[in-house]
Amino acid sequence: MDTMSAASSNSLFGMGNPLLDICAIVDKDFLDKYTLKPNDQILAEDKHKELFEEIVKKFKVEYHAGGATQNSIKIAQWMIQQPHKVGTFFGCIGKDKFGEILKEKAKEAHIDAHYYEQDEEPTGTCAACITADNRSLVANLAAANCYKKEKHLDLEENWQLVEKAKVYYIAGFFLTVSLESILKVAKHASENNKLFCLNLSAPFICQFFKDNLMQVMPYVDVLFGNETEATAFAKEQEFETEDTKEIAKKAQALPKVNSKRHRIVVLTQGKDETVIASSDKVKTFPVLKIDPKDIVDTNGAGDAFVGGFLSELVQEKPLDQCVKAAHYAANVIIRRAGCTFPEKPDFK
C-alpha cells in the first residue's frame, strides 16, 4: 500500500491549454523549411498549416497528451501517487477524437480534469519537432483558445474546485487565451493567502504579451522560467543584465500585492544549475548528472521540473525539497519520449 501524501484532493489547481502533442524526430531541412529554431516554442501561423500534415506523412509520429500546465499537474500527481485527484485541471477542448484521447489520458493520470467542451473548434495540437537534444514546439491552439471565464470558470461547481485548492499553477501560455480567468484565480489566491505560481513559458510571451504578463505579476508568489525566457523577460523589462542570478533578483523584487509572502523566482538553465531568488538571497542548486546519450528528448523537461516542484510545495515541504523533486522529475522525463513517465517515482 502506498503511503498517503500530505496533500488532499483538489489541493493543486491548474488551468491552461490542453493539447495533443504530435512528436517526431525530424531533420534540419524540415526545421529550415518552416523557419523553426531548434529550441523554441511558438504559436502556429498560416505558414505552418502544412507542417502538421507533413510531419505525420514524412516522419514516425507519436501522440502524447500535452499542454504545459496539464503536463505539470500530471507530473505532480504522479510524484504524489496517493490520494488520486490532488491535481485539478481546467481547459478547453473540442468534441472530437483528440478530445476523447485527452479525457482518457487525464483519467489514466488520476487528475481531476474538467474540460470546457465546445464544437466551434477542434481540440488543439502541438507539433514537437525533435532534433538531437533540442525540441521546437509549434502549437495550434484551436479549441484551447476558446476557454471562456463565464462559460466555465464562473460556474458554481467549477469555482468550488478553485476554492478547494491551496496552490495554483498557470503557464504563461494561457496569457494569450484568457487573462480575465487568470486574474480571477490569481486574486482569489492573493486574497486568501494561498500560493499562485506562474511560468514565463516562452520568449514570445515575455515579448508580445508583456502587458498581460505584468498585470498578473503582482499576484505571483512563485515565478518559473528557463534561461532563454529569463533573458527575454529581462530585456523587455529593461533590467539591463543577462546574468541569470541578477535577473532572478530583479524579478523577485517586482511589486507584489500579498506582502505576507515574499516572491520566489525559480530559473532553470538546462544542464547548468538552477537559480532561486527569495527575499534575502540567491541560491543555486546543481541538477542531477546525466550522460547525454541517455537523453531521449527534452520535450516536457520544464513541465516536469515544475510538476516535481509543485508536488512538494502542495505538501508544504521546504524549498530545497521542492527543488530536489523538480530535478528528479525532469531527469526522469528526459530519458523518455514526450512528457511520459514510468508507473511509479523512485523519489525520497
mmCIF file of C-alpha atoms in Angstrom:
data_model
loop_
_atom_site.group_PDB
_atom_site.id
_atom_site.type_symbol
_atom_site.label_atom_id
_atom_site.label_comp_id
_atom_site.label_asym_id
_atom_site.label_seq_id
_atom_site.Cartn_x
_atom_site.Cartn_y
_atom_site.Cartn_z
ATOM 1 C CA MET A 1 0.000 0.000 0.000
ATOM 2 C CA ASP A 2 1.327 3.439 -0.932
ATOM 3 C CA THR A 3 1.686 5.822 1.925
ATOM 4 C CA MET A 4 -0.739 8.686 1.568
ATOM 5 C CA SER A 5 0.868 12.041 0.965
ATOM 6 C CA ALA A 6 0.208 15.160 2.981
ATOM 7 C CA ALA A 7 -1.777 16.515 0.020
ATOM 8 C CA SER A 8 -5.575 16.424 -0.103
ATOM 9 C CA SER A 9 -7.740 16.037 -3.195
ATOM 10 C CA ASN A 10 -8.097 19.124 -5.419
ATOM 11 C CA SER A 11 -5.427 20.981 -3.397
ATOM 12 C CA LEU A 12 -3.416 21.750 -6.561
ATOM 13 C CA PHE A 13 -5.194 23.692 -9.304
ATOM 14 C CA GLY A 14 -4.011 24.197 -12.875
ATOM 15 C CA MET A 15 -5.611 25.959 -15.826
ATOM 16 C CA GLY A 16 -4.227 26.112 -19.344
ATOM 17 C CA ASN A 17 -4.150 24.863 -22.915
ATOM 18 C CA PRO A 18 -4.862 21.131 -23.204
ATOM 19 C CA LEU A 19 -3.073 19.999 -26.369
ATOM 20 C CA LEU A 20 -2.370 16.698 -28.034
ATOM 21 C CA ASP A 21 1.362 16.530 -28.780
ATOM 22 C CA ILE A 22 2.368 15.174 -32.177
ATOM 23 C CA CYS A 23 6.004 14.212 -31.608
ATOM 24 C CA ALA A 24 8.543 13.248 -34.227
ATOM 25 C CA ILE A 25 12.285 13.189 -34.732
ATOM 26 C CA VAL A 26 12.756 15.479 -37.724
ATOM 27 C CA ASP A 27 15.736 16.767 -39.719
ATOM 28 C CA LYS A 28 17.298 20.193 -40.125
ATOM 29 C CA ASP A 29 15.708 20.602 -43.585
ATOM 30 C CA PHE A 30 12.271 20.295 -42.000
ATOM 31 C CA LEU A 31 13.103 22.969 -39.398
ATOM 32 C CA ASP A 32 14.523 25.247 -42.108
ATOM 33 C CA LYS A 33 11.524 24.775 -44.390
ATOM 34 C CA TYR A 34 9.237 26.169 -41.679
ATOM 35 C CA THR A 35 11.877 28.610 -40.326
ATOM 36 C CA LEU A 36 11.875 26.951 -36.905
ATOM 37 C CA LYS A 37 14.637 27.423 -34.355
ATOM 38 C CA PRO A 38 15.890 24.075 -32.978
ATOM 39 C CA ASN A 39 14.855 25.005 -29.426
ATOM 40 C CA ASP A 40 11.787 27.212 -29.249
ATOM 41 C CA GLN A 41 8.070 27.432 -28.517
ATOM 42 C CA ILE A 42 5.814 29.328 -30.910
ATOM 43 C CA LEU A 43 2.170 29.611 -31.895
ATOM 44 C CA ALA A 44 1.295 28.242 -35.337
ATOM 45 C CA GLU A 45 0.714 30.769 -38.110
ATOM 46 C CA ASP A 46 -0.700 30.255 -41.613
ATOM 47 C CA LYS A 47 2.742 29.285 -42.901
ATOM 48 C CA HIS A 48 2.742 26.297 -40.519
ATOM 49 C CA LYS A 49 -0.566 24.817 -41.775
ATOM 50 C CA GLU A 50 1.166 22.209 -43.933
ATOM 51 C CA LEU A 51 3.662 21.394 -41.178
ATOM 52 C CA PHE A 52 1.028 19.414 -39.258
ATOM 53 C CA GLU A 53 0.196 17.309 -42.338
ATOM 54 C CA GLU A 54 3.797 16.880 -43.453
ATOM 55 C CA ILE A 55 5.141 15.763 -40.079
ATOM 56 C CA VAL A 56 2.606 12.910 -39.980
ATOM 57 C CA LYS A 57 3.326 11.871 -43.590
ATOM 58 C CA LYS A 58 7.090 12.158 -43.528
ATOM 59 C CA PHE A 59 8.179 11.045 -40.052
ATOM 60 C CA LYS A 60 7.228 8.430 -37.499
ATOM 61 C CA VAL A 61 4.973 10.284 -35.081
ATOM 62 C CA GLU A 62 3.837 9.516 -31.561
ATOM 63 C CA TYR A 63 0.779 11.101 -29.964
ATOM 64 C CA HIS A 64 1.005 12.164 -26.324
ATOM 65 C CA ALA A 65 -1.366 14.160 -24.144
ATOM 66 C CA GLY A 66 0.298 17.535 -23.670
ATOM 67 C CA GLY A 67 -0.184 21.188 -22.876
ATOM 68 C CA ALA A 68 2.339 22.683 -20.479
ATOM 69 C CA THR A 69 0.129 23.205 -17.423
ATOM 70 C CA GLN A 70 -1.665 19.891 -17.841
ATOM 71 C CA ASN A 71 1.723 18.124 -18.071
ATOM 72 C CA SER A 72 2.895 19.738 -14.835
ATOM 73 C CA ILE A 73 -0.297 18.832 -12.958
ATOM 74 C CA LYS A 74 0.008 15.217 -14.156
ATOM 75 C CA ILE A 75 3.656 15.000 -13.084
ATOM 76 C CA ALA A 76 2.810 16.442 -9.656
ATOM 77 C CA GLN A 77 0.055 13.832 -9.299
ATOM 78 C CA TRP A 78 2.469 11.078 -10.396
ATOM 79 C CA MET A 79 5.032 12.190 -7.810
ATOM 80 C CA ILE A 80 2.356 12.266 -5.085
ATOM 81 C CA GLN A 81 0.701 8.957 -6.167
ATOM 82 C CA GLN A 82 -1.910 8.839 -3.381
ATOM 83 C CA PRO A 83 -4.536 10.193 -2.934
ATOM 84 C CA HIS A 84 -5.740 10.439 -6.531
ATOM 85 C CA LYS A 85 -7.116 13.725 -7.873
ATOM 86 C CA VAL A 86 -4.825 16.000 -5.868
ATOM 87 C CA GLY A 87 -4.489 17.862 -9.164
ATOM 88 C CA THR A 88 -7.411 19.680 -10.775
ATOM 89 C CA PHE A 89 -7.145 20.916 -14.365
ATOM 90 C CA PHE A 90 -9.340 23.301 -16.399
ATOM 91 C CA GLY A 91 -9.021 23.963 -20.134
ATOM 92 C CA CYS A 92 -10.971 23.879 -23.374
ATOM 93 C CA ILE A 93 -11.187 21.007 -25.899
ATOM 94 C CA GLY A 94 -13.248 20.096 -28.961
ATOM 95 C CA LYS A 95 -15.897 17.399 -29.238
ATOM 96 C CA ASP A 96 -13.697 15.074 -31.273
ATOM 97 C CA LYS A 97 -11.364 12.075 -31.231
ATOM 98 C CA PHE A 98 -8.372 14.069 -29.937
ATOM 99 C CA GLY A 99 -10.553 15.490 -27.159
ATOM 100 C CA GLU A 100 -11.595 11.975 -26.164
ATOM 101 C CA ILE A 101 -7.917 10.933 -26.041
ATOM 102 C CA LEU A 102 -7.118 13.868 -23.707
ATOM 103 C CA LYS A 103 -10.011 12.908 -21.403
ATOM 104 C CA GLU A 104 -8.872 9.285 -21.358
ATOM 105 C CA LYS A 105 -5.242 10.253 -20.622
ATOM 106 C CA ALA A 106 -6.285 12.612 -17.813
ATOM 107 C CA LYS A 107 -8.230 9.768 -16.216
ATOM 108 C CA GLU A 108 -5.243 7.425 -16.523
ATOM 109 C CA ALA A 109 -3.054 10.045 -14.830
ATOM 110 C CA HIS A 110 -5.580 10.313 -11.944
ATOM 111 C CA ILE A 111 -6.054 14.054 -12.292
ATOM 112 C CA ASP A 112 -9.451 15.713 -11.913
ATOM 113 C CA ALA A 113 -9.828 17.297 -15.353
ATOM 114 C CA HIS A 114 -12.861 19.445 -16.066
ATOM 115 C CA TYR A 115 -12.806 20.495 -19.697
ATOM 116 C CA TYR A 116 -14.978 23.140 -21.263
ATOM 117 C CA GLU A 117 -16.141 21.298 -24.389
ATOM 118 C CA GLN A 118 -17.257 23.213 -27.472
ATOM 119 C CA ASP A 119 -17.737 22.300 -31.132
ATOM 120 C CA GLU A 120 -16.674 25.500 -32.930
ATOM 121 C CA GLU A 121 -13.005 24.497 -32.906
ATOM 122 C CA PRO A 122 -11.201 21.130 -32.877
ATOM 123 C CA THR A 123 -9.001 20.053 -29.955
ATOM 124 C CA GLY A 124 -5.633 21.847 -30.010
ATOM 125 C CA THR A 125 -2.424 20.168 -31.114
ATOM 126 C CA CYS A 126 1.278 20.822 -30.692
ATOM 127 C CA ALA A 127 3.919 19.620 -33.128
ATOM 128 C CA ALA A 128 7.041 18.687 -31.171
ATOM 129 C CA CYS A 129 9.855 18.701 -33.733
ATOM 130 C CA ILE A 130 12.797 16.895 -32.178
ATOM 131 C CA THR A 131 16.407 17.100 -33.347
ATOM 132 C CA ALA A 132 19.118 15.590 -31.109
ATOM 133 C CA ASP A 133 18.522 17.008 -27.623
ATOM 134 C CA ASN A 134 16.536 20.014 -28.863
ATOM 135 C CA ARG A 135 12.832 20.405 -29.354
ATOM 136 C CA SER A 136 10.944 23.015 -31.350
ATOM 137 C CA LEU A 137 7.283 23.276 -30.380
ATOM 138 C CA VAL A 138 4.609 24.654 -32.693
ATOM 139 C CA ALA A 139 1.219 24.959 -31.013
ATOM 140 C CA ASN A 140 -2.045 25.134 -32.909
ATOM 141 C CA LEU A 141 -4.288 26.165 -30.006
ATOM 142 C CA ALA A 142 -7.635 25.816 -31.818
ATOM 143 C CA ALA A 143 -10.132 24.809 -29.086
ATOM 144 C CA ALA A 144 -7.689 25.688 -26.284
ATOM 145 C CA ASN A 145 -8.046 29.312 -27.371
ATOM 146 C CA CYS A 146 -11.830 29.172 -26.783
ATOM 147 C CA TYR A 147 -11.742 28.933 -22.980
ATOM 148 C CA LYS A 148 -14.319 31.338 -21.534
ATOM 149 C CA LYS A 149 -14.435 32.525 -17.938
ATOM 150 C CA GLU A 150 -18.210 32.981 -17.882
ATOM 151 C CA LYS A 151 -18.883 29.652 -19.631
ATOM 152 C CA HIS A 152 -16.719 27.541 -17.322
ATOM 153 C CA LEU A 153 -14.631 29.097 -14.518
ATOM 154 C CA ASP A 154 -17.559 31.133 -13.138
ATOM 155 C CA LEU A 155 -19.908 28.140 -12.902
ATOM 156 C CA GLU A 156 -20.520 27.368 -9.246
ATOM 157 C CA GLU A 157 -19.472 23.696 -9.373
ATOM 158 C CA ASN A 158 -16.214 24.675 -11.089
ATOM 159 C CA TRP A 159 -15.405 27.678 -8.894
ATOM 160 C CA GLN A 160 -15.870 25.449 -5.812
ATOM 161 C CA LEU A 161 -12.929 23.364 -7.072
ATOM 162 C CA VAL A 162 -10.847 26.533 -7.373
ATOM 163 C CA GLU A 163 -11.700 27.430 -3.778
ATOM 164 C CA LYS A 164 -10.659 23.964 -2.565
ATOM 165 C CA ALA A 165 -7.104 24.455 -3.808
ATOM 166 C CA LYS A 166 -4.099 25.732 -1.833
ATOM 167 C CA VAL A 167 -1.614 26.019 -4.686
ATOM 168 C CA TYR A 168 -2.372 27.377 -8.165
ATOM 169 C CA TYR A 169 -0.271 26.968 -11.284
ATOM 170 C CA ILE A 170 -0.797 28.533 -14.690
ATOM 171 C CA ALA A 171 1.717 28.549 -17.544
ATOM 172 C CA GLY A 172 2.332 31.901 -19.230
ATOM 173 C CA PHE A 173 0.950 30.354 -22.437
ATOM 174 C CA PHE A 174 -2.574 30.866 -21.075
ATOM 175 C CA LEU A 175 -1.992 34.639 -21.062
ATOM 176 C CA THR A 176 -2.780 34.557 -24.797
ATOM 177 C CA VAL A 177 -6.161 32.912 -24.116
ATOM 178 C CA SER A 178 -7.953 34.282 -21.061
ATOM 179 C CA LEU A 179 -6.328 36.996 -18.970
ATOM 180 C CA GLU A 180 -9.594 37.534 -17.054
ATOM 181 C CA SER A 181 -9.674 33.868 -15.956
ATOM 182 C CA ILE A 182 -6.065 34.077 -14.746
ATOM 183 C CA LEU A 183 -6.709 37.301 -12.834
ATOM 184 C CA LYS A 184 -9.805 35.872 -11.143
ATOM 185 C CA VAL A 185 -7.798 32.874 -9.874
ATOM 186 C CA ALA A 186 -4.716 34.979 -9.007
ATOM 187 C CA LYS A 187 -6.774 37.470 -6.983
ATOM 188 C CA HIS A 188 -8.534 34.650 -5.147
ATOM 189 C CA ALA A 189 -5.138 33.172 -4.200
ATOM 190 C CA SER A 190 -3.771 36.529 -3.095
ATOM 191 C CA GLU A 191 -6.828 37.486 -1.016
ATOM 192 C CA ASN A 192 -6.789 34.117 0.757
ATOM 193 C CA ASN A 193 -3.006 33.977 1.276
ATOM 194 C CA LYS A 194 -2.680 30.926 -0.971
ATOM 195 C CA LEU A 195 0.166 30.272 -3.416
ATOM 196 C CA PHE A 196 -0.131 31.435 -7.018
ATOM 197 C CA CYS A 197 2.553 30.182 -9.414
ATOM 198 C CA LEU A 198 3.203 31.316 -12.975
ATOM 199 C CA ASN A 199 5.635 30.287 -15.698
ATOM 200 C CA LEU A 200 7.206 32.692 -18.205
ATOM 201 C CA SER A 201 6.759 29.771 -20.650
ATOM 202 C CA ALA A 202 8.333 31.234 -23.802
ATOM 203 C CA PRO A 203 10.258 34.248 -25.074
ATOM 204 C CA PHE A 204 7.235 35.328 -27.161
ATOM 205 C CA ILE A 205 5.107 35.604 -24.009
ATOM 206 C CA CYS A 206 7.680 37.931 -22.423
ATOM 207 C CA GLN A 207 7.877 39.986 -25.632
ATOM 208 C CA PHE A 208 4.400 40.152 -27.161
ATOM 209 C CA PHE A 209 2.154 39.520 -24.165
ATOM 210 C CA LYS A 210 4.120 41.507 -21.630
ATOM 211 C CA ASP A 211 1.179 43.779 -20.735
ATOM 212 C CA ASN A 212 -0.915 40.750 -19.774
ATOM 213 C CA LEU A 213 2.074 39.201 -18.027
ATOM 214 C CA MET A 214 2.707 42.339 -15.966
ATOM 215 C CA GLN A 215 -0.962 42.602 -14.972
ATOM 216 C CA VAL A 216 -0.635 39.164 -13.369
ATOM 217 C CA MET A 217 2.880 39.610 -11.931
ATOM 218 C CA PRO A 218 1.815 41.423 -8.713
ATOM 219 C CA TYR A 219 -0.071 38.277 -7.690
ATOM 220 C CA VAL A 220 2.741 35.824 -8.438
ATOM 221 C CA ASP A 221 4.213 34.020 -5.412
ATOM 222 C CA VAL A 222 6.405 31.617 -7.391
ATOM 223 C CA LEU A 223 7.696 32.530 -10.852
ATOM 224 C CA PHE A 224 9.245 29.819 -13.049
ATOM 225 C CA GLY A 225 11.271 30.206 -16.228
ATOM 226 C CA ASN A 226 14.305 28.974 -18.117
ATOM 227 C CA GLU A 227 17.384 30.958 -19.109
ATOM 228 C CA THR A 228 16.167 31.992 -22.594
ATOM 229 C CA GLU A 229 12.815 33.162 -21.230
ATOM 230 C CA ALA A 230 14.581 34.968 -18.390
ATOM 231 C CA THR A 231 16.833 36.803 -20.860
ATOM 232 C CA ALA A 232 13.838 37.835 -22.994
ATOM 233 C CA PHE A 233 11.963 38.958 -19.873
ATOM 234 C CA ALA A 234 14.952 40.978 -18.609
ATOM 235 C CA LYS A 235 15.302 42.686 -21.972
ATOM 236 C CA GLU A 236 11.617 43.667 -22.133
ATOM 237 C CA GLN A 237 11.670 44.874 -18.510
ATOM 238 C CA GLU A 238 14.896 46.813 -19.136
ATOM 239 C CA PHE A 239 16.773 45.048 -16.342
ATOM 240 C CA GLU A 240 19.984 45.723 -18.284
ATOM 241 C CA THR A 241 21.559 42.382 -17.429
ATOM 242 C CA GLU A 242 21.770 38.914 -18.958
ATOM 243 C CA ASP A 243 23.057 37.319 -15.773
ATOM 244 C CA THR A 244 20.507 34.735 -14.620
ATOM 245 C CA LYS A 245 21.144 35.408 -10.928
ATOM 246 C CA GLU A 246 20.696 39.159 -11.373
ATOM 247 C CA ILE A 247 17.521 38.628 -13.399
ATOM 248 C CA ALA A 248 16.144 36.345 -10.662
ATOM 249 C CA LYS A 249 16.902 39.004 -8.038
ATOM 250 C CA LYS A 250 15.220 41.777 -10.028
ATOM 251 C CA ALA A 251 12.144 39.698 -10.853
ATOM 252 C CA GLN A 252 11.865 38.741 -7.185
ATOM 253 C CA ALA A 253 11.775 42.429 -6.220
ATOM 254 C CA LEU A 254 8.963 43.437 -8.618
ATOM 255 C CA PRO A 255 5.836 44.836 -6.889
ATOM 256 C CA LYS A 256 3.618 42.309 -5.110
ATOM 257 C CA VAL A 257 0.079 42.558 -3.737
ATOM 258 C CA ASN A 258 0.160 39.973 -0.933
ATOM 259 C CA SER A 259 3.004 41.191 1.288
ATOM 260 C CA LYS A 260 2.571 38.221 3.680
ATOM 261 C CA ARG A 261 4.502 36.105 1.193
ATOM 262 C CA HIS A 262 7.769 37.027 -0.468
ATOM 263 C CA ARG A 263 8.001 36.060 -4.115
ATOM 264 C CA ILE A 264 10.275 33.168 -5.075
ATOM 265 C CA VAL A 265 11.836 33.129 -8.553
ATOM 266 C CA VAL A 266 12.994 29.793 -9.940
ATOM 267 C CA LEU A 267 15.084 29.814 -13.125
ATOM 268 C CA THR A 268 16.371 26.656 -14.783
ATOM 269 C CA GLN A 269 19.354 26.548 -17.146
ATOM 270 C CA GLY A 270 19.211 23.131 -18.828
ATOM 271 C CA LYS A 271 22.180 21.102 -17.610
ATOM 272 C CA ASP A 272 23.524 24.059 -15.614
ATOM 273 C CA GLU A 273 22.494 24.830 -12.067
ATOM 274 C CA THR A 274 19.025 26.069 -11.142
ATOM 275 C CA VAL A 275 18.886 29.608 -9.731
ATOM 276 C CA ILE A 276 16.464 30.554 -6.970
ATOM 277 C CA ALA A 277 15.886 34.043 -5.610
ATOM 278 C CA SER A 278 13.935 34.501 -2.413
ATOM 279 C CA SER A 279 13.557 37.647 -0.305
ATOM 280 C CA ASP A 280 17.091 37.824 1.023
ATOM 281 C CA LYS A 281 19.344 35.773 -1.209
ATOM 282 C CA VAL A 282 20.034 33.979 -4.462
ATOM 283 C CA LYS A 283 20.923 30.307 -4.211
ATOM 284 C CA THR A 284 21.978 27.810 -6.846
ATOM 285 C CA PHE A 285 21.183 24.099 -6.992
ATOM 286 C CA PRO A 286 23.073 21.718 -9.306
ATOM 287 C CA VAL A 287 20.906 19.453 -11.465
ATOM 288 C CA LEU A 288 21.289 15.656 -11.461
ATOM 289 C CA LYS A 289 24.089 14.499 -13.739
ATOM 290 C CA ILE A 290 23.006 12.638 -16.868
ATOM 291 C CA ASP A 291 25.003 11.101 -19.704
ATOM 292 C CA PRO A 292 23.970 12.906 -22.917
ATOM 293 C CA LYS A 293 23.399 9.540 -24.608
ATOM 294 C CA ASP A 294 20.669 8.776 -22.052
ATOM 295 C CA ILE A 295 18.666 11.826 -23.153
ATOM 296 C CA VAL A 296 15.821 10.693 -25.410
ATOM 297 C CA ASP A 297 14.192 14.102 -25.775
ATOM 298 C CA THR A 298 13.910 17.251 -23.689
ATOM 299 C CA ASN A 299 10.257 17.871 -24.592
ATOM 300 C CA GLY A 300 8.416 18.196 -21.289
ATOM 301 C CA ALA A 301 11.545 18.650 -19.148
ATOM 302 C CA GLY A 302 10.494 22.113 -17.985
ATOM 303 C CA ASP A 303 6.927 20.957 -17.322
ATOM 304 C CA ALA A 304 8.264 18.001 -15.336
ATOM 305 C CA PHE A 305 10.535 20.289 -13.318
ATOM 306 C CA VAL A 306 7.519 22.401 -12.325
ATOM 307 C CA GLY A 307 5.415 19.298 -11.620
ATOM 308 C CA GLY A 308 8.046 17.912 -9.267
ATOM 309 C CA PHE A 309 8.354 21.283 -7.550
ATOM 310 C CA LEU A 310 4.578 21.623 -7.110
ATOM 311 C CA SER A 311 4.256 18.086 -5.723
ATOM 312 C CA GLU A 312 6.320 19.102 -2.683
ATOM 313 C CA LEU A 313 5.024 22.688 -2.491
ATOM 314 C CA VAL A 314 1.445 21.466 -2.112
ATOM 315 C CA GLN A 315 2.644 19.288 0.799
ATOM 316 C CA GLU A 316 4.247 22.376 2.385
ATOM 317 C CA LYS A 317 7.770 20.981 2.124
ATOM 318 C CA PRO A 318 10.821 23.292 2.332
ATOM 319 C CA LEU A 319 12.213 24.945 -0.782
ATOM 320 C CA ASP A 320 15.264 22.712 -1.152
ATOM 321 C CA GLN A 321 12.999 19.629 -1.097
ATOM 322 C CA CYS A 322 10.829 21.218 -3.825
ATOM 323 C CA VAL A 323 13.929 21.745 -5.992
ATOM 324 C CA LYS A 324 15.163 18.221 -5.342
ATOM 325 C CA ALA A 325 11.821 16.801 -6.512
ATOM 326 C CA ALA A 326 11.862 19.147 -9.534
ATOM 327 C CA HIS A 327 15.306 17.970 -10.608
ATOM 328 C CA TYR A 328 14.328 14.340 -10.077
ATOM 329 C CA ALA A 329 11.164 14.622 -12.214
ATOM 330 C CA ALA A 330 12.964 16.431 -15.049
ATOM 331 C CA ASN A 331 15.722 13.806 -15.014
ATOM 332 C CA VAL A 332 13.151 11.016 -15.417
ATOM 333 C CA ILE A 333 11.274 12.741 -18.257
ATOM 334 C CA ILE A 334 14.285 13.471 -20.476
ATOM 335 C CA ARG A 335 15.068 9.747 -20.599
ATOM 336 C CA ARG A 336 11.679 9.127 -22.260
ATOM 337 C CA ALA A 337 9.753 10.271 -25.335
ATOM 338 C CA GLY A 338 7.357 13.159 -24.720
ATOM 339 C CA CYS A 339 6.125 14.050 -21.249
ATOM 340 C CA THR A 340 5.614 10.424 -20.187
ATOM 341 C CA PHE A 341 6.642 8.691 -17.007
ATOM 342 C CA PRO A 342 7.109 5.208 -15.519
ATOM 343 C CA GLU A 343 4.442 3.681 -13.281
ATOM 344 C CA LYS A 344 5.935 4.909 -10.010
ATOM 345 C CA PRO A 345 8.502 7.501 -8.982
ATOM 346 C CA ASP A 346 11.597 6.481 -7.058
ATOM 347 C CA PHE A 347 11.990 9.695 -5.101
ATOM 348 C CA LYS A 348 12.748 10.152 -1.428
#
